XYZ file of C-alpha atoms in Angstrom:
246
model
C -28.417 14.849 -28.806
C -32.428 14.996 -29.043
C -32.115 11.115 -28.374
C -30.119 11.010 -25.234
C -31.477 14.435 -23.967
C -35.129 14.548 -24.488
C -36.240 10.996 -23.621
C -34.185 10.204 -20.493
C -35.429 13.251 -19.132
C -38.714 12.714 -19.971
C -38.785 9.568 -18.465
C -37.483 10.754 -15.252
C -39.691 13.665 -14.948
C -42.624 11.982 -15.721
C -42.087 8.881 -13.481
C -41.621 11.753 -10.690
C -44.728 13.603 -11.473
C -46.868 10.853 -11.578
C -45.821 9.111 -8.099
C -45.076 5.924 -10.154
C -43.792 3.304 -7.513
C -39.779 2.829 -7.491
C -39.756 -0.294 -9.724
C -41.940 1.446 -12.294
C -40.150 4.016 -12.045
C -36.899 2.418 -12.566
C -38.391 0.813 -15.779
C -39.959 3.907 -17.100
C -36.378 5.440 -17.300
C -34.751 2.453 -18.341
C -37.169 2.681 -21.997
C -35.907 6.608 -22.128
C -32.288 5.416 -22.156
C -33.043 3.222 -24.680
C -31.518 4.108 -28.364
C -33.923 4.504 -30.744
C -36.293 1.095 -31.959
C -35.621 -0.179 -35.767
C -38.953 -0.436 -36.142
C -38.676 3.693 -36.725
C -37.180 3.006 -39.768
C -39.889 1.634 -41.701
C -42.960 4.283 -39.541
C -40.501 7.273 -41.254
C -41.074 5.631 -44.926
C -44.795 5.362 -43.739
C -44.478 9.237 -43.120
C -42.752 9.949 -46.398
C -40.310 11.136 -44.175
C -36.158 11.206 -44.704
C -35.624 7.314 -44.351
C -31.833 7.766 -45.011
C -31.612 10.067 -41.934
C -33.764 8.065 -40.185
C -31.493 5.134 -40.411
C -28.436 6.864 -39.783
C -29.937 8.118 -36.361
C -30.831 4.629 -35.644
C -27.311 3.247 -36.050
C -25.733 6.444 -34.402
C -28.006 6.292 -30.924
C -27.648 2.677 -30.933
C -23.803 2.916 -30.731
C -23.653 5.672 -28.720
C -26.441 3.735 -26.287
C -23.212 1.433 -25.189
C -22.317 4.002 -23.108
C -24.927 6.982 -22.605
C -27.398 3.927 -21.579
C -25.200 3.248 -18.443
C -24.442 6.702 -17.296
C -27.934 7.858 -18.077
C -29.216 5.042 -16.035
C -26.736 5.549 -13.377
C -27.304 9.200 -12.894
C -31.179 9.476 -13.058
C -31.688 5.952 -11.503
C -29.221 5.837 -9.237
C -31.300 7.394 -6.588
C -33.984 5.063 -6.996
C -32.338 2.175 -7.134
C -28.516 0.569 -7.170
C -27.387 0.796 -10.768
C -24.350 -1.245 -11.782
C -23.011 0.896 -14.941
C -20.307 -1.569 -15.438
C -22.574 -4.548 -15.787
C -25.009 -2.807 -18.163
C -21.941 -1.565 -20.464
C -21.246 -4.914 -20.420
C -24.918 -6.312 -21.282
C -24.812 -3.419 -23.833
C -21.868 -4.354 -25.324
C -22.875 -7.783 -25.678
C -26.358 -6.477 -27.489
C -25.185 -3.299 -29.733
C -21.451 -4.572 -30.956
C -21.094 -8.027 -30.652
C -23.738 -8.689 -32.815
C -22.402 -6.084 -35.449
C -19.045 -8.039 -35.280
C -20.179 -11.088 -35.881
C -22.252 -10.314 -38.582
C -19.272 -8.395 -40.389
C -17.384 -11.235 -39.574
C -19.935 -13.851 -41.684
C -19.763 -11.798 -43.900
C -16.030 -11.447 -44.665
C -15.276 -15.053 -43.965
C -18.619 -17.027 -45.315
C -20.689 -14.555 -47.741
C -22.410 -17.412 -49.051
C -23.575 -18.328 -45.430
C -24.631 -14.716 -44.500
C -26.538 -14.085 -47.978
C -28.586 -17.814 -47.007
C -29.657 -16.238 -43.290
C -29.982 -12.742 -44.451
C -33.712 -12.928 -45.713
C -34.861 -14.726 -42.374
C -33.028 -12.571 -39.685
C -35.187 -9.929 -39.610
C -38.349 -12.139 -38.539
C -36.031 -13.727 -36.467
C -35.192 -10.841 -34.730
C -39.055 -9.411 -34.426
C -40.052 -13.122 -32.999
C -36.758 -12.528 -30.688
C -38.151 -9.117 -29.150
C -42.056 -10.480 -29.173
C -40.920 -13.008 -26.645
C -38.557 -11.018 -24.282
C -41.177 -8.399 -24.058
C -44.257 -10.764 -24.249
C -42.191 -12.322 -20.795
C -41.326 -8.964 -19.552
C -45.413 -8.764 -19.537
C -45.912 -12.237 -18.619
C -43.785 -11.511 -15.315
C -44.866 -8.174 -14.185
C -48.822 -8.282 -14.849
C -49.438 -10.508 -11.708
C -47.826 -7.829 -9.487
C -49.698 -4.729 -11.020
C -52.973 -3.410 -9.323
C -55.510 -2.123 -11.736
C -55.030 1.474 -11.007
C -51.099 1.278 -11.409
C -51.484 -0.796 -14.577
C -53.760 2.371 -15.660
C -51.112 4.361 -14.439
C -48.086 3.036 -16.308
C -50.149 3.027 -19.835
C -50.933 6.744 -19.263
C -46.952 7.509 -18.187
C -45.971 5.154 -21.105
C -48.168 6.924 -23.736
C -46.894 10.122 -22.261
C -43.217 9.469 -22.622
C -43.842 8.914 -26.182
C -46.091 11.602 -27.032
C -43.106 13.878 -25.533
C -40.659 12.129 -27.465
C -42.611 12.756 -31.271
C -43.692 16.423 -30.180
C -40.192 17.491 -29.325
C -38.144 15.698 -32.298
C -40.476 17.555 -33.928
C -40.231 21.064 -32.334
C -36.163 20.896 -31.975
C -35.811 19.851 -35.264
C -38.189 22.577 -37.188
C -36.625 24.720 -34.524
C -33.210 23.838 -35.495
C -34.420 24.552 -39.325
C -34.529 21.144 -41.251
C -37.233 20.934 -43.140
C -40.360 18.908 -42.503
C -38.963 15.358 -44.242
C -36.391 15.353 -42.046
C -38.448 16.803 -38.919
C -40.861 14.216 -38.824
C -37.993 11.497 -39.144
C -36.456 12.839 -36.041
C -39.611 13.456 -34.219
C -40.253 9.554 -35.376
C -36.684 8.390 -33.853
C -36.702 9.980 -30.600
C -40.326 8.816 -29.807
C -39.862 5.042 -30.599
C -37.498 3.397 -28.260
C -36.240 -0.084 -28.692
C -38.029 -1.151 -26.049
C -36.941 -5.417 -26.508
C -33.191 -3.813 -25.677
C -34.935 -2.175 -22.583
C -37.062 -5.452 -21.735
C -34.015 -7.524 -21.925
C -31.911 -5.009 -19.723
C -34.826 -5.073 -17.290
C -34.624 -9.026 -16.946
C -30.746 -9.446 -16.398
C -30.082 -6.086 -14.361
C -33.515 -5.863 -12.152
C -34.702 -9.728 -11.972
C -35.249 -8.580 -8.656
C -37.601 -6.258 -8.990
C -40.163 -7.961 -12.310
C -42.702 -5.040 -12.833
C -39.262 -2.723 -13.995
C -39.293 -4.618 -17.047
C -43.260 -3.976 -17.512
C -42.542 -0.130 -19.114
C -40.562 -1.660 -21.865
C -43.123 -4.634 -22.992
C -45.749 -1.770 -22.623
C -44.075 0.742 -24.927
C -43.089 -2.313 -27.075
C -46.774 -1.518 -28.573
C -47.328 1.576 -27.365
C -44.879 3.092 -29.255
C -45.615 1.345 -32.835
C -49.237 2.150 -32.506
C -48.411 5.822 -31.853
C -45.866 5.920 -34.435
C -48.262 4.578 -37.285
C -50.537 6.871 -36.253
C -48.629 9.997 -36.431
C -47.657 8.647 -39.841
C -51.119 8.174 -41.390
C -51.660 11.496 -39.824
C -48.923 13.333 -41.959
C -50.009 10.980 -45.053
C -53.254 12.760 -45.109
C -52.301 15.701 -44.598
C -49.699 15.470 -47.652
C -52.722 14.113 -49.802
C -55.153 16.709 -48.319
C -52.707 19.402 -49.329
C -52.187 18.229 -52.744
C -55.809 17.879 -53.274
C -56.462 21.820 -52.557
C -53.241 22.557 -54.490
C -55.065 20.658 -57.519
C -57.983 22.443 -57.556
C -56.695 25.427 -56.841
């Protein structure tokens, strides 16, 4: 719920605020959709945080992305721009479960096969979502002006800030304790922002700069997030240093 209700929002409001132009715009609440990034996963061990939450969020929102990432997109997009819902359950499909088949599927039928590729998938993967949003970049920088390049780092750096402070303030609100608070705060501010690129390149080739939020927030959001965890790591070691020599 924090996933799917605080970002997308977010996104919307701030693209609004801020004047960004449509395409921007579009982009900007195309990241907020977004389920939340894998890289979270390992920022939330970083943060001494509750990793086995952590991942569970990251498999729930990413399932649940196959449809809220559609009808999110269709409802605060839609006015912006025309949104085919059908074509991006489709394209989400084709990212989120086809993938998960296939991998149970080499794993029932050729275990030998899947424990051989197992160690090199994951760089696989990281090289795969370096490239889409290293072309999502590559695309969109030419038709940027300085000012609204300036412009979409502040709006980018703003959707995440909203999305660690709130996970954080729902969830101590909602009375977990601070493990598992900073592991939602760390899941609804990192997006997976290559799933966002790529949606960008197939839905809105017509429009290049939407898919510049996403290769933006591709860093944004990592640097951010392993910040806010070196910031809780010091202040676990600061408070076990005064609890020593107390």
């Amino acid at each position: 719920a924090a996933q799917f209700g605080i970002m997308p929002l977010a996104a919307a409001g701030i693209a609004r605020v801020a004047g960004l132009p449509a395409e921007l715009a579009v982009g900007l609440i195309l990241v907020g959709c977004c389920p939340g990034g894998t890289a979270s996963n390992l920022v939330v061990y970083l943060a001494g945080a509750d990793v086995a939450l952590s991942v569970c969020m990251t498999l729930c929102s990413t399932l649940l992305a196959v449809g809220m990432t559609p009808g999110l997109m269709k409802l605060l997009a839609g006015a912006i721009v025309a949104v085919d819902a059908g074509a991006l359950l489709a394209s989400m499909l084709q990212i989120t479960v086809l993938p998960l088949v296939l991998g149970v599927l080499l794993r029932r039928l050729l275990p030998n096969l899947a424990a051989f590729v197992r160690p090199v998938l994951p760089l696989l993967s990281t090289f795969g979502v370096v490239l889409v949003c290293a072309a999502a970049l590559a695309g969109s920088a030419p038709l940027l002006s300085a000012s609204a390049s300036g412009l979409l780092v502040a709006c980018v750096a703003a959707l995440h800030f909203v999305g660690f402070g709130l996970g954080y303030l729902v969830a101590r609100l909602a009375g977990v304790g601070e493990a598992a608070a900073r592991a939602v705060a760390v899941e609804v501010g990192m997006q997976n922002s290559g799933m966002g690129a790529a949606l960008a390149a197939a839905h809105f080739a017509c429009s290049p700069a939407t898919a510049a939020p996403a290769a933006v927030s591709a860093s944004m959001h990592s640097v951010m997030g392993s910040a806010l965890a070196a910031l809780w790591r010091w202040r676990d070691a600061r408070r076990r240093a005064t609890m020593f020599w107390k």
